[in-house]
GROMACS .gro file of N, CA and C in nm:
model
  150
    1MET      N    1   0.118   0.658   3.132
    1MET     CA    2   0.224   0.605   3.086
    1MET      C    3   0.186   0.482   3.031
    2GLU      N    4   0.098   0.431   3.087
    2GLU     CA    5   0.015   0.302   3.070
    2GLU      C    6  -0.081   0.317   2.915
    3THR      N    7  -0.102   0.431   2.921
    3THR     CA    8  -0.149   0.425   2.748
    3THR      C    9  -0.031   0.389   2.617
    4TYR      N   10   0.090   0.483   2.654
    4TYR     CA   11   0.168   0.507   2.566
    4TYR      C   12   0.220   0.328   2.539
    5THR      N   13   0.216   0.274   2.655
    5THR     CA   14   0.269   0.107   2.660
    5THR      C   15   0.184   0.062   2.560
    6ALA      N   16   0.045   0.085   2.594
    6ALA     CA   17  -0.010  -0.028   2.535
    6ALA      C   18  -0.044   0.009   2.367
    7LEU      N   19  -0.028   0.137   2.348
    7LEU     CA   20  -0.032   0.186   2.222
    7LEU      C   21   0.116   0.104   2.150
    8ARG      N   22   0.191   0.129   2.191
    8ARG     CA   23   0.328   0.079   2.131
    8ARG      C   24   0.310  -0.068   2.133
    9HIS      N   25   0.305  -0.153   2.239
    9HIS     CA   26   0.227  -0.311   2.188
    9HIS      C   27   0.187  -0.301   2.093
   10PHE      N   28   0.061  -0.240   2.101
   10PHE     CA   29  -0.020  -0.273   1.962
   10PHE      C   30   0.042  -0.254   1.811
   11ALA      N   31   0.132  -0.123   1.795
   11ALA     CA   32   0.185  -0.088   1.700
   11ALA      C   33   0.337  -0.205   1.660
   12ASP      N   34   0.365  -0.240   1.745
   12ASP     CA   35   0.505  -0.327   1.747
   12ASP      C   36   0.418  -0.452   1.707
   13SER      N   37   0.295  -0.468   1.727
   13SER     CA   38   0.248  -0.662   1.706
   13SER      C   39   0.164  -0.636   1.561
   14TRP      N   40   0.021  -0.571   1.599
   14TRP     CA   41  -0.033  -0.583   1.512
   14TRP      C   42  -0.010  -0.474   1.402
   15GLY      N   43   0.019  -0.349   1.440
   15GLY     CA   44   0.048  -0.268   1.305
   15GLY      C   45   0.144  -0.297   1.247
   16LEU      N   46   0.250  -0.337   1.251
   16LEU     CA   47   0.354  -0.440   1.158
   16LEU      C   48   0.271  -0.486   1.064
   17LEU      N   49   0.170  -0.618   1.136
   17LEU     CA   50   0.097  -0.717   1.026
   17LEU      C   51   0.015  -0.617   0.943
   18ALA      N   52  -0.032  -0.527   1.016
   18ALA     CA   53  -0.131  -0.452   0.865
   18ALA      C   54  -0.078  -0.411   0.799
   19MET      N   55   0.040  -0.331   0.806
   19MET     CA   56   0.160  -0.235   0.714
   19MET      C   57   0.158  -0.404   0.603
   20THR      N   58   0.232  -0.458   0.644
   20THR     CA   59   0.293  -0.592   0.591
   20THR      C   60   0.178  -0.627   0.447
   21ILE      N   61   0.047  -0.672   0.534
   21ILE     CA   62  -0.044  -0.705   0.458
   21ILE      C   63  -0.104  -0.604   0.360
   22PHE      N   64  -0.101  -0.442   0.369
   22PHE     CA   65  -0.117  -0.360   0.298
   22PHE      C   66  -0.014  -0.355   0.176
   23PHE      N   67   0.066  -0.384   0.233
   23PHE     CA   68   0.210  -0.354   0.096
   23PHE      C   69   0.206  -0.500   0.031
   24VAL      N   70   0.162  -0.631   0.076
   24VAL     CA   71   0.132  -0.729   0.000
   24VAL      C   72   0.066  -0.704  -0.100
   25GLY      N   73  -0.070  -0.665  -0.079
   25GLY     CA   74  -0.190  -0.637  -0.170
   25GLY      C   75  -0.136  -0.503  -0.212
   26VAL      N   76  -0.094  -0.412  -0.201
   26VAL     CA   77  -0.082  -0.295  -0.350
   26VAL      C   78   0.036  -0.355  -0.432
   27VAL      N   79   0.129  -0.483  -0.401
   27VAL     CA   80   0.213  -0.521  -0.477
   27VAL      C   81   0.118  -0.606  -0.584
   28LEU      N   82   0.045  -0.677  -0.523
   28LEU     CA   83  -0.057  -0.781  -0.641
   28LEU      C   84  -0.091  -0.716  -0.672
   29PHE      N   85  -0.174  -0.568  -0.651
   29PHE     CA   86  -0.291  -0.498  -0.717
   29PHE      C   87  -0.176  -0.422  -0.821
   30THR      N   88  -0.076  -0.407  -0.793
   30THR     CA   89   0.001  -0.342  -0.923
   30THR      C   90   0.040  -0.436  -1.045
   31PHE      N   91   0.083  -0.557  -0.970
   31PHE     CA   92   0.118  -0.652  -1.091
   31PHE      C   93   0.003  -0.768  -1.156
   32ARG      N   94  -0.105  -0.707  -1.126
   32ARG     CA   95  -0.225  -0.831  -1.157
   32ARG      C   96  -0.249  -0.835  -1.329
   33PRO      N   97  -0.276  -0.902  -1.370
   33PRO     CA   98  -0.275  -0.971  -1.550
   33PRO      C   99  -0.337  -0.846  -1.602
   34GLY      N  100  -0.429  -0.740  -1.566
   34GLY     CA  101  -0.501  -0.610  -1.640
   34GLY      C  102  -0.457  -0.514  -1.629
   35ALA      N  103  -0.352  -0.486  -1.528
   35ALA     CA  104  -0.299  -0.363  -1.494
   35ALA      C  105  -0.197  -0.269  -1.579
   36ARG      N  106  -0.131  -0.376  -1.676
   36ARG     CA  107  -0.044  -0.282  -1.780
   36ARG      C  108  -0.093  -0.195  -1.874
   37LYS      N  109  -0.224  -0.236  -1.887
   37LYS     CA  110  -0.327  -0.127  -1.967
   37LYS      C  111  -0.333   0.011  -1.913
   38ALA      N  112  -0.386   0.005  -1.789
   38ALA     CA  113  -0.425   0.068  -1.713
   38ALA      C  114  -0.317   0.200  -1.667
   39ALA      N  115  -0.194   0.082  -1.659
   39ALA     CA  116  -0.053   0.174  -1.658
   39ALA      C  117  -0.047   0.262  -1.769
   40GLU      N  118  -0.056   0.202  -1.850
   40GLU     CA  119  -0.008   0.280  -1.961
   40GLU      C  120  -0.095   0.403  -2.015
   41SER      N  121  -0.225   0.339  -2.006
   41SER     CA  122  -0.333   0.463  -2.037
   41SER      C  123  -0.308   0.606  -1.912
   42ALA      N  124  -0.219   0.574  -1.832
   42ALA     CA  125  -0.213   0.666  -1.694
   42ALA      C  126  -0.111   0.725  -1.751
   43ALA      N  127   0.020   0.664  -1.804
   43ALA     CA  128   0.148   0.738  -1.835
   43ALA      C  129   0.146   0.810  -1.939
   44GLU      N  130   0.009   0.785  -2.028
   44GLU     CA  131   0.005   0.889  -2.140
   44GLU      C  132  -0.076   1.011  -2.107
   45ILE      N  133  -0.117   1.023  -1.966
   45ILE     CA  134  -0.231   1.155  -1.978
   45ILE      C  135  -0.157   1.286  -1.991
   46PRO      N  136   0.008   1.331  -1.914
   46PRO     CA  137   0.059   1.447  -1.963
   46PRO      C  138   0.096   1.449  -2.111
   47LEU      N  139   0.075   1.351  -2.192
   47LEU     CA  140   0.162   1.358  -2.311
   47LEU      C  141  -0.008   1.392  -2.431
   48LYS      N  142  -0.123   1.369  -2.390
   48LYS     CA  143  -0.252   1.390  -2.442
   48LYS      C  144  -0.268   1.587  -2.474
   49GLU      N  145  -0.344   1.583  -2.597
   49GLU     CA  146  -0.354   1.717  -2.595
   49GLU      C  147  -0.479   1.739  -2.559
   50ASP      N  148  -0.548   1.876  -2.531
   50ASP     CA  149  -0.686   1.901  -2.453
   50ASP      C  150  -0.761   1.906  -2.604
   0.00000   0.00000   0.00000
């Protein structure tokens, strides 16, 4: 039961912080200035003919 308690404490403190930092990083990566061109290019992939 001691291992479970230690892992639970880690997840409650540092795990939440790591997930928050990851989420903020993804949002910043998505809304960076050069992302529009790449997103539009990726959105057109299914419409392109071979």
